[in-house]
Amino acid sequence: MKGSERRSQILEALSASEVAVSGSSLAQAVGVSRQVVVQDIALLRANGHDIIATNKGYVLRDGADAPQIPTRLIKLCHGLDEVADELTTIVDLGGTVLNVMVNHRVYGTITGVLDIKNRKDVERYLENIHSGKSSPLLMVTSGYHFHRIAADTEAELDEIEHTLCQKGYLAEVLPYEGDLQ
């Protein structure tokens, strides 16, 4: 099966489902590994499909009748030594870190897809940062960055935001950043 056919089948499966569909289920349905599904999801997103990853699987948010997963963009500021605590706080409270974004005064808005759903994803992310020659995006903006976070309910998002505030990680959204929402 060609990649384009496989991605069409993935979209059909997501469209037909009223609940999140796990990467493993999608992989089994189209006969590839879960990692191939992750790559296909990234390509589908790049082609404009609003697919989000939750701790229960993928959800297609295209169309008026698509299931709506609550998301929130939160501005944070902290050092490199607090990345692990920030991410584990979010996933432990039921959130999925969909992406990271920085608003650089010279380069503009820079966004990276993360899809961090659990502690294992946090560990993998940290290993990739420590083993490579790359730094987290927050390093180019003195620790300031945004995360788009998804959760099953608005109450979970409220709890995540409250806990991040208690830990001193929340930062004030400046007037010129309001259009990032």
JSON list of C-alpha atoms in Angstrom, two decimals:
[
{"chain": "A", "resi": 1, "resn": "MET", "atom": "CA", "xyz": [0.00, 0.00, 0.00]},
{"chain": "A", "resi": 2, "resn": "LYS", "atom": "CA", "xyz": [1.28, 3.46, -0.90]},
{"chain": "A", "resi": 3, "resn": "GLY", "atom": "CA", "xyz": [1.78, 6.06, 1.78]},
{"chain": "A", "resi": 4, "resn": "SER", "atom": "CA", "xyz": [-0.96, 8.29, 0.38]},
{"chain": "A", "resi": 5, "resn": "GLU", "atom": "CA", "xyz": [-3.44, 5.40, 0.50]},
{"chain": "A", "resi": 6, "resn": "ARG", "atom": "CA", "xyz": [-2.41, 4.59, 4.05]},
{"chain": "A", "resi": 7, "resn": "ARG", "atom": "CA", "xyz": [-2.86, 8.21, 5.14]},
{"chain": "A", "resi": 8, "resn": "SER", "atom": "CA", "xyz": [-6.32, 8.26, 3.52]},
{"chain": "A", "resi": 9, "resn": "GLN", "atom": "CA", "xyz": [-7.26, 5.17, 5.52]},
{"chain": "A", "resi": 10, "resn": "ILE", "atom": "CA", "xyz": [-5.96, 6.78, 8.71]},
{"chain": "A", "resi": 11, "resn": "LEU", "atom": "CA", "xyz": [-8.08, 9.88, 8.03]},
{"chain": "A", "resi": 12, "resn": "GLU", "atom": "CA", "xyz": [-11.13, 7.70, 7.36]},
{"chain": "A", "resi": 13, "resn": "ALA", "atom": "CA", "xyz": [-10.60, 5.81, 10.63]},
{"chain": "A", "resi": 14, "resn": "LEU", "atom": "CA", "xyz": [-10.25, 9.06, 12.58]},
{"chain": "A", "resi": 15, "resn": "SER", "atom": "CA", "xyz": [-13.28, 10.60, 10.85]},
{"chain": "A", "resi": 16, "resn": "ALA", "atom": "CA", "xyz": [-15.43, 7.56, 11.61]},
{"chain": "A", "resi": 17, "resn": "SER", "atom": "CA", "xyz": [-14.55, 7.46, 15.30]},
{"chain": "A", "resi": 18, "resn": "GLU", "atom": "CA", "xyz": [-16.34, 9.44, 18.00]},
{"chain": "A", "resi": 19, "resn": "VAL", "atom": "CA", "xyz": [-13.51, 8.77, 20.45]},
{"chain": "A", "resi": 20, "resn": "ALA", "atom": "CA", "xyz": [-9.72, 9.03, 20.32]},
{"chain": "A", "resi": 21, "resn": "VAL", "atom": "CA", "xyz": [-8.04, 6.24, 18.31]},
{"chain": "A", "resi": 22, "resn": "SER", "atom": "CA", "xyz": [-4.74, 4.87, 19.59]},
{"chain": "A", "resi": 23, "resn": "GLY", "atom": "CA", "xyz": [-1.66, 4.84, 17.38]},
{"chain": "A", "resi": 24, "resn": "SER", "atom": "CA", "xyz": [-1.41, 1.08, 17.90]},
{"chain": "A", "resi": 25, "resn": "SER", "atom": "CA", "xyz": [-4.97, 0.56, 16.64]},
{"chain": "A", "resi": 26, "resn": "LEU", "atom": "CA", "xyz": [-4.28, 2.68, 13.57]},
{"chain": "A", "resi": 27, "resn": "ALA", "atom": "CA", "xyz": [-1.02, 0.83, 12.94]},
{"chain": "A", "resi": 28, "resn": "GLN", "atom": "CA", "xyz": [-2.75, -2.54, 13.10]},
{"chain": "A", "resi": 29, "resn": "ALA", "atom": "CA", "xyz": [-5.56, -1.34, 10.81]},
{"chain": "A", "resi": 30, "resn": "VAL", "atom": "CA", "xyz": [-3.17, -0.19, 8.08]},
{"chain": "A", "resi": 31, "resn": "GLY", "atom": "CA", "xyz": [-0.49, -2.84, 8.61]},
{"chain": "A", "resi": 32, "resn": "VAL", "atom": "CA", "xyz": [2.49, -0.73, 9.67]},
{"chain": "A", "resi": 33, "resn": "SER", "atom": "CA", "xyz": [4.34, 0.10, 12.89]},
{"chain": "A", "resi": 34, "resn": "ARG", "atom": "CA", "xyz": [3.11, 2.72, 15.34]},
{"chain": "A", "resi": 35, "resn": "GLN", "atom": "CA", "xyz": [6.13, 4.87, 14.44]},
{"chain": "A", "resi": 36, "resn": "VAL", "atom": "CA", "xyz": [5.02, 4.95, 10.79]},
{"chain": "A", "resi": 37, "resn": "VAL", "atom": "CA", "xyz": [1.59, 6.11, 11.97]},
{"chain": "A", "resi": 38, "resn": "VAL", "atom": "CA", "xyz": [3.25, 8.89, 13.99]},
{"chain": "A", "resi": 39, "resn": "GLN", "atom": "CA", "xyz": [5.07, 10.01, 10.82]},
{"chain": "A", "resi": 40, "resn": "ASP", "atom": "CA", "xyz": [1.85, 9.79, 8.79]},
{"chain": "A", "resi": 41, "resn": "ILE", "atom": "CA", "xyz": [0.02, 11.89, 11.38]},
{"chain": "A", "resi": 42, "resn": "ALA", "atom": "CA", "xyz": [2.77, 14.53, 11.10]},
{"chain": "A", "resi": 43, "resn": "LEU", "atom": "CA", "xyz": [2.36, 14.58, 7.31]},
{"chain": "A", "resi": 44, "resn": "LEU", "atom": "CA", "xyz": [-1.42, 14.84, 7.60]},
{"chain": "A", "resi": 45, "resn": "ARG", "atom": "CA", "xyz": [-1.03, 17.77, 9.98]},
{"chain": "A", "resi": 46, "resn": "ALA", "atom": "CA", "xyz": [1.40, 19.43, 7.58]},
{"chain": "A", "resi": 47, "resn": "ASN", "atom": "CA", "xyz": [-1.30, 19.11, 4.91]},
{"chain": "A", "resi": 48, "resn": "GLY", "atom": "CA", "xyz": [-3.76, 21.03, 7.08]},
{"chain": "A", "resi": 49, "resn": "HIS", "atom": "CA", "xyz": [-5.65, 18.32, 8.96]},
{"chain": "A", "resi": 50, "resn": "ASP", "atom": "CA", "xyz": [-6.39, 19.30, 12.55]},
{"chain": "A", "resi": 51, "resn": "ILE", "atom": "CA", "xyz": [-5.28, 16.11, 14.31]},
{"chain": "A", "resi": 52, "resn": "ILE", "atom": "CA", "xyz": [-4.34, 16.23, 17.95]},
{"chain": "A", "resi": 53, "resn": "ALA", "atom": "CA", "xyz": [-2.78, 13.59, 20.13]},
{"chain": "A", "resi": 54, "resn": "THR", "atom": "CA", "xyz": [-4.26, 12.96, 23.55]},
{"chain": "A", "resi": 55, "resn": "ASN", "atom": "CA", "xyz": [-3.30, 10.47, 26.20]},
{"chain": "A", "resi": 56, "resn": "LYS", "atom": "CA", "xyz": [-6.00, 8.19, 24.75]},
{"chain": "A", "resi": 57, "resn": "GLY", "atom": "CA", "xyz": [-5.04, 8.48, 21.08]},
{"chain": "A", "resi": 58, "resn": "TYR", "atom": "CA", "xyz": [-5.54, 10.68, 18.04]},
{"chain": "A", "resi": 59, "resn": "VAL", "atom": "CA", "xyz": [-8.56, 12.86, 17.34]},
{"chain": "A", "resi": 60, "resn": "LEU", "atom": "CA", "xyz": [-9.43, 14.52, 14.04]},
{"chain": "A", "resi": 61, "resn": "ARG", "atom": "CA", "xyz": [-10.94, 17.94, 14.67]},
{"chain": "A", "resi": 62, "resn": "ASP", "atom": "CA", "xyz": [-11.81, 18.73, 11.03]},
{"chain": "A", "resi": 63, "resn": "GLY", "atom": "CA", "xyz": [-15.47, 19.55, 10.49]},
{"chain": "A", "resi": 64, "resn": "ALA", "atom": "CA", "xyz": [-18.33, 20.80, 12.62]},
{"chain": "A", "resi": 65, "resn": "ASP", "atom": "CA", "xyz": [-19.27, 17.36, 13.98]},
{"chain": "A", "resi": 66, "resn": "ALA", "atom": "CA", "xyz": [-15.74, 16.39, 15.01]},
{"chain": "A", "resi": 67, "resn": "PRO", "atom": "CA", "xyz": [-15.15, 15.70, 18.71]},
{"chain": "A", "resi": 68, "resn": "GLN", "atom": "CA", "xyz": [-13.83, 18.79, 20.43]},
{"chain": "A", "resi": 69, "resn": "ILE", "atom": "CA", "xyz": [-10.88, 18.22, 22.73]},
{"chain": "A", "resi": 70, "resn": "PRO", "atom": "CA", "xyz": [-10.21, 21.16, 25.05]},
{"chain": "A", "resi": 71, "resn": "THR", "atom": "CA", "xyz": [-6.85, 22.85, 24.40]},
{"chain": "A", "resi": 72, "resn": "ARG", "atom": "CA", "xyz": [-5.15, 25.85, 25.90]},
{"chain": "A", "resi": 73, "resn": "LEU", "atom": "CA", "xyz": [-2.08, 27.91, 25.00]},
{"chain": "A", "resi": 74, "resn": "ILE", "atom": "CA", "xyz": [-0.07, 28.68, 28.14]},
{"chain": "A", "resi": 75, "resn": "LYS", "atom": "CA", "xyz": [2.95, 30.98, 28.39]},
{"chain": "A", "resi": 76, "resn": "LEU", "atom": "CA", "xyz": [5.74, 29.76, 30.65]},
{"chain": "A", "resi": 77, "resn": "CYS", "atom": "CA", "xyz": [9.19, 30.81, 31.74]},
{"chain": "A", "resi": 78, "resn": "HIS", "atom": "CA", "xyz": [11.81, 28.69, 33.47]},
{"chain": "A", "resi": 79, "resn": "GLY", "atom": "CA", "xyz": [15.32, 27.37, 33.09]},
{"chain": "A", "resi": 80, "resn": "LEU", "atom": "CA", "xyz": [16.62, 24.28, 31.35]},
{"chain": "A", "resi": 81, "resn": "ASP", "atom": "CA", "xyz": [16.87, 22.47, 34.69]},
{"chain": "A", "resi": 82, "resn": "GLU", "atom": "CA", "xyz": [13.07, 22.71, 35.13]},
{"chain": "A", "resi": 83, "resn": "VAL", "atom": "CA", "xyz": [11.97, 21.26, 31.77]},
{"chain": "A", "resi": 84, "resn": "ALA", "atom": "CA", "xyz": [11.47, 17.76, 33.17]},
{"chain": "A", "resi": 85, "resn": "ASP", "atom": "CA", "xyz": [9.38, 19.00, 36.10]},
{"chain": "A", "resi": 86, "resn": "GLU", "atom": "CA", "xyz": [7.24, 21.20, 33.84]},
{"chain": "A", "resi": 87, "resn": "LEU", "atom": "CA", "xyz": [6.49, 18.39, 31.38]},
{"chain": "A", "resi": 88, "resn": "THR", "atom": "CA", "xyz": [5.87, 15.69, 34.00]},
{"chain": "A", "resi": 89, "resn": "THR", "atom": "CA", "xyz": [3.56, 18.06, 35.89]},
{"chain": "A", "resi": 90, "resn": "ILE", "atom": "CA", "xyz": [1.46, 18.49, 32.76]},
{"chain": "A", "resi": 91, "resn": "VAL", "atom": "CA", "xyz": [1.23, 14.81, 31.82]},
{"chain": "A", "resi": 92, "resn": "ASP", "atom": "CA", "xyz": [0.71, 13.66, 35.42]},
{"chain": "A", "resi": 93, "resn": "LEU", "atom": "CA", "xyz": [-2.36, 15.91, 35.59]},
{"chain": "A", "resi": 94, "resn": "GLY", "atom": "CA", "xyz": [-3.83, 14.38, 32.42]},
{"chain": "A", "resi": 95, "resn": "GLY", "atom": "CA", "xyz": [-2.52, 16.83, 29.83]},
{"chain": "A", "resi": 96, "resn": "THR", "atom": "CA", "xyz": [-0.84, 16.28, 26.50]},
{"chain": "A", "resi": 97, "resn": "VAL", "atom": "CA", "xyz": [1.82, 18.79, 25.43]},
{"chain": "A", "resi": 98, "resn": "LEU", "atom": "CA", "xyz": [0.94, 19.22, 21.77]},
{"chain": "A", "resi": 99, "resn": "ASN", "atom": "CA", "xyz": [3.69, 21.68, 20.88]},
{"chain": "A", "resi": 100, "resn": "VAL", "atom": "CA", "xyz": [6.16, 24.26, 22.00]},
{"chain": "A", "resi": 101, "resn": "MET", "atom": "CA", "xyz": [6.29, 27.76, 20.56]},
{"chain": "A", "resi": 102, "resn": "VAL", "atom": "CA", "xyz": [8.54, 30.74, 21.05]},
{"chain": "A", "resi": 103, "resn": "ASN", "atom": "CA", "xyz": [7.90, 34.30, 19.94]},
{"chain": "A", "resi": 104, "resn": "HIS", "atom": "CA", "xyz": [11.34, 35.54, 18.89]},
{"chain": "A", "resi": 105, "resn": "ARG", "atom": "CA", "xyz": [11.72, 39.26, 18.26]},
{"chain": "A", "resi": 106, "resn": "VAL", "atom": "CA", "xyz": [13.92, 38.67, 15.20]},
{"chain": "A", "resi": 107, "resn": "TYR", "atom": "CA", "xyz": [12.78, 35.33, 13.75]},
{"chain": "A", "resi": 108, "resn": "GLY", "atom": "CA", "xyz": [9.08, 35.55, 14.64]},
{"chain": "A", "resi": 109, "resn": "THR", "atom": "CA", "xyz": [7.02, 32.63, 15.87]},
{"chain": "A", "resi": 110, "resn": "ILE", "atom": "CA", "xyz": [8.78, 29.25, 15.87]},
{"chain": "A", "resi": 111, "resn": "THR", "atom": "CA", "xyz": [6.74, 26.13, 16.66]},
{"chain": "A", "resi": 112, "resn": "GLY", "atom": "CA", "xyz": [7.78, 22.53, 17.23]},
{"chain": "A", "resi": 113, "resn": "VAL", "atom": "CA", "xyz": [5.43, 19.55, 17.50]},
{"chain": "A", "resi": 114, "resn": "LEU", "atom": "CA", "xyz": [5.96, 17.55, 20.72]},
{"chain": "A", "resi": 115, "resn": "ASP", "atom": "CA", "xyz": [2.91, 15.29, 21.37]},
{"chain": "A", "resi": 116, "resn": "ILE", "atom": "CA", "xyz": [4.15, 14.42, 24.87]},
{"chain": "A", "resi": 117, "resn": "LYS", "atom": "CA", "xyz": [1.42, 12.34, 26.52]},
{"chain": "A", "resi": 118, "resn": "ASN", "atom": "CA", "xyz": [3.10, 10.48, 29.38]},
{"chain": "A", "resi": 119, "resn": "ARG", "atom": "CA", "xyz": [6.30, 10.13, 31.42]},
{"chain": "A", "resi": 120, "resn": "LYS", "atom": "CA", "xyz": [7.84, 7.80, 28.85]},
{"chain": "A", "resi": 121, "resn": "ASP", "atom": "CA", "xyz": [7.41, 10.52, 26.20]},
{"chain": "A", "resi": 122, "resn": "VAL", "atom": "CA", "xyz": [8.99, 13.04, 28.62]},
{"chain": "A", "resi": 123, "resn": "GLU", "atom": "CA", "xyz": [11.99, 10.72, 29.12]},
{"chain": "A", "resi": 124, "resn": "ARG", "atom": "CA", "xyz": [12.35, 10.19, 25.36]},
{"chain": "A", "resi": 125, "resn": "TYR", "atom": "CA", "xyz": [12.21, 13.95, 24.74]},
{"chain": "A", "resi": 126, "resn": "LEU", "atom": "CA", "xyz": [14.84, 14.64, 27.41]},
{"chain": "A", "resi": 127, "resn": "GLU", "atom": "CA", "xyz": [17.10, 11.87, 26.08]},
{"chain": "A", "resi": 128, "resn": "ASN", "atom": "CA", "xyz": [16.86, 13.35, 22.58]},
{"chain": "A", "resi": 129, "resn": "ILE", "atom": "CA", "xyz": [17.77, 16.79, 23.90]},
{"chain": "A", "resi": 130, "resn": "HIS", "atom": "CA", "xyz": [20.69, 15.53, 26.01]},
{"chain": "A", "resi": 131, "resn": "SER", "atom": "CA", "xyz": [22.10, 13.18, 23.37]},
{"chain": "A", "resi": 132, "resn": "GLY", "atom": "CA", "xyz": [21.99, 15.64, 20.49]},
{"chain": "A", "resi": 133, "resn": "LYS", "atom": "CA", "xyz": [23.54, 18.96, 19.75]},
{"chain": "A", "resi": 134, "resn": "SER", "atom": "CA", "xyz": [20.19, 20.74, 19.99]},
{"chain": "A", "resi": 135, "resn": "SER", "atom": "CA", "xyz": [18.69, 22.82, 22.75]},
{"chain": "A", "resi": 136, "resn": "PRO", "atom": "CA", "xyz": [15.05, 23.30, 23.67]},
{"chain": "A", "resi": 137, "resn": "LEU", "atom": "CA", "xyz": [13.43, 26.30, 21.99]},
{"chain": "A", "resi": 138, "resn": "LEU", "atom": "CA", "xyz": [13.06, 28.07, 25.34]},
{"chain": "A", "resi": 139, "resn": "MET", "atom": "CA", "xyz": [16.82, 28.67, 25.25]},
{"chain": "A", "resi": 140, "resn": "VAL", "atom": "CA", "xyz": [16.51, 31.20, 22.39]},
{"chain": "A", "resi": 141, "resn": "THR", "atom": "CA", "xyz": [14.06, 33.36, 24.35]},
{"chain": "A", "resi": 142, "resn": "SER", "atom": "CA", "xyz": [15.64, 33.38, 27.84]},
{"chain": "A", "resi": 143, "resn": "GLY", "atom": "CA", "xyz": [13.28, 30.67, 29.09]},
{"chain": "A", "resi": 144, "resn": "TYR", "atom": "CA", "xyz": [10.03, 32.17, 27.76]},
{"chain": "A", "resi": 145, "resn": "HIS", "atom": "CA", "xyz": [7.90, 29.79, 25.68]},
{"chain": "A", "resi": 146, "resn": "PHE", "atom": "CA", "xyz": [4.36, 28.64, 25.06]},
{"chain": "A", "resi": 147, "resn": "HIS", "atom": "CA", "xyz": [2.83, 25.17, 25.14]},
{"chain": "A", "resi": 148, "resn": "ARG", "atom": "CA", "xyz": [-0.45, 24.19, 23.54]},
{"chain": "A", "resi": 149, "resn": "ILE", "atom": "CA", "xyz": [-1.88, 21.64, 25.96]},
{"chain": "A", "resi": 150, "resn": "ALA", "atom": "CA", "xyz": [-4.83, 19.29, 25.42]},
{"chain": "A", "resi": 151, "resn": "ALA", "atom": "CA", "xyz": [-6.82, 17.52, 28.11]},
{"chain": "A", "resi": 152, "resn": "ASP", "atom": "CA", "xyz": [-10.11, 15.65, 28.38]},
{"chain": "A", "resi": 153, "resn": "THR", "atom": "CA", "xyz": [-11.83, 18.52, 30.22]},
{"chain": "A", "resi": 154, "resn": "GLU", "atom": "CA", "xyz": [-11.50, 22.24, 30.87]},
{"chain": "A", "resi": 155, "resn": "ALA", "atom": "CA", "xyz": [-11.24, 21.39, 34.57]},
{"chain": "A", "resi": 156, "resn": "GLU", "atom": "CA", "xyz": [-8.07, 19.38, 33.89]},
{"chain": "A", "resi": 157, "resn": "LEU", "atom": "CA", "xyz": [-6.63, 22.32, 31.94]},
{"chain": "A", "resi": 158, "resn": "ASP", "atom": "CA", "xyz": [-7.52, 24.63, 34.85]},
{"chain": "A", "resi": 159, "resn": "GLU", "atom": "CA", "xyz": [-5.72, 22.29, 37.29]},
{"chain": "A", "resi": 160, "resn": "ILE", "atom": "CA", "xyz": [-2.66, 22.10, 35.04]},
{"chain": "A", "resi": 161, "resn": "GLU", "atom": "CA", "xyz": [-2.50, 25.88, 34.71]},
{"chain": "A", "resi": 162, "resn": "HIS", "atom": "CA", "xyz": [-3.03, 26.37, 38.46]},
{"chain": "A", "resi": 163, "resn": "THR", "atom": "CA", "xyz": [-0.27, 23.88, 39.35]},
{"chain": "A", "resi": 164, "resn": "LEU", "atom": "CA", "xyz": [2.18, 25.44, 36.87]},
{"chain": "A", "resi": 165, "resn": "CYS", "atom": "CA", "xyz": [1.37, 28.82, 38.42]},
{"chain": "A", "resi": 166, "resn": "GLN", "atom": "CA", "xyz": [2.04, 27.48, 41.93]},
{"chain": "A", "resi": 167, "resn": "LYS", "atom": "CA", "xyz": [5.42, 26.21, 40.74]},
{"chain": "A", "resi": 168, "resn": "GLY", "atom": "CA", "xyz": [6.27, 29.67, 39.40]},
{"chain": "A", "resi": 169, "resn": "TYR", "atom": "CA", "xyz": [6.36, 28.63, 35.73]},
{"chain": "A", "resi": 170, "resn": "LEU", "atom": "CA", "xyz": [3.53, 30.77, 34.33]},
{"chain": "A", "resi": 171, "resn": "ALA", "atom": "CA", "xyz": [4.46, 34.00, 32.58]},
{"chain": "A", "resi": 172, "resn": "GLU", "atom": "CA", "xyz": [2.34, 37.00, 31.67]},
{"chain": "A", "resi": 173, "resn": "VAL", "atom": "CA", "xyz": [1.12, 37.17, 28.08]},
{"chain": "A", "resi": 174, "resn": "LEU", "atom": "CA", "xyz": [2.20, 40.54, 26.71]},
{"chain": "A", "resi": 175, "resn": "PRO", "atom": "CA", "xyz": [-0.16, 42.70, 24.60]},
{"chain": "A", "resi": 176, "resn": "TYR", "atom": "CA", "xyz": [1.68, 41.97, 21.35]},
{"chain": "A", "resi": 177, "resn": "GLU", "atom": "CA", "xyz": [1.40, 38.21, 22.03]},
{"chain": "A", "resi": 178, "resn": "GLY", "atom": "CA", "xyz": [-2.39, 38.18, 22.28]},
{"chain": "A", "resi": 179, "resn": "ASP", "atom": "CA", "xyz": [-2.76, 37.21, 18.61]},
{"chain": "A", "resi": 180, "resn": "LEU", "atom": "CA", "xyz": [-0.88, 33.94, 19.26]},
{"chain": "A", "resi": 181, "resn": "GLN", "atom": "CA", "xyz": [-3.91, 32.48, 21.03]}
]
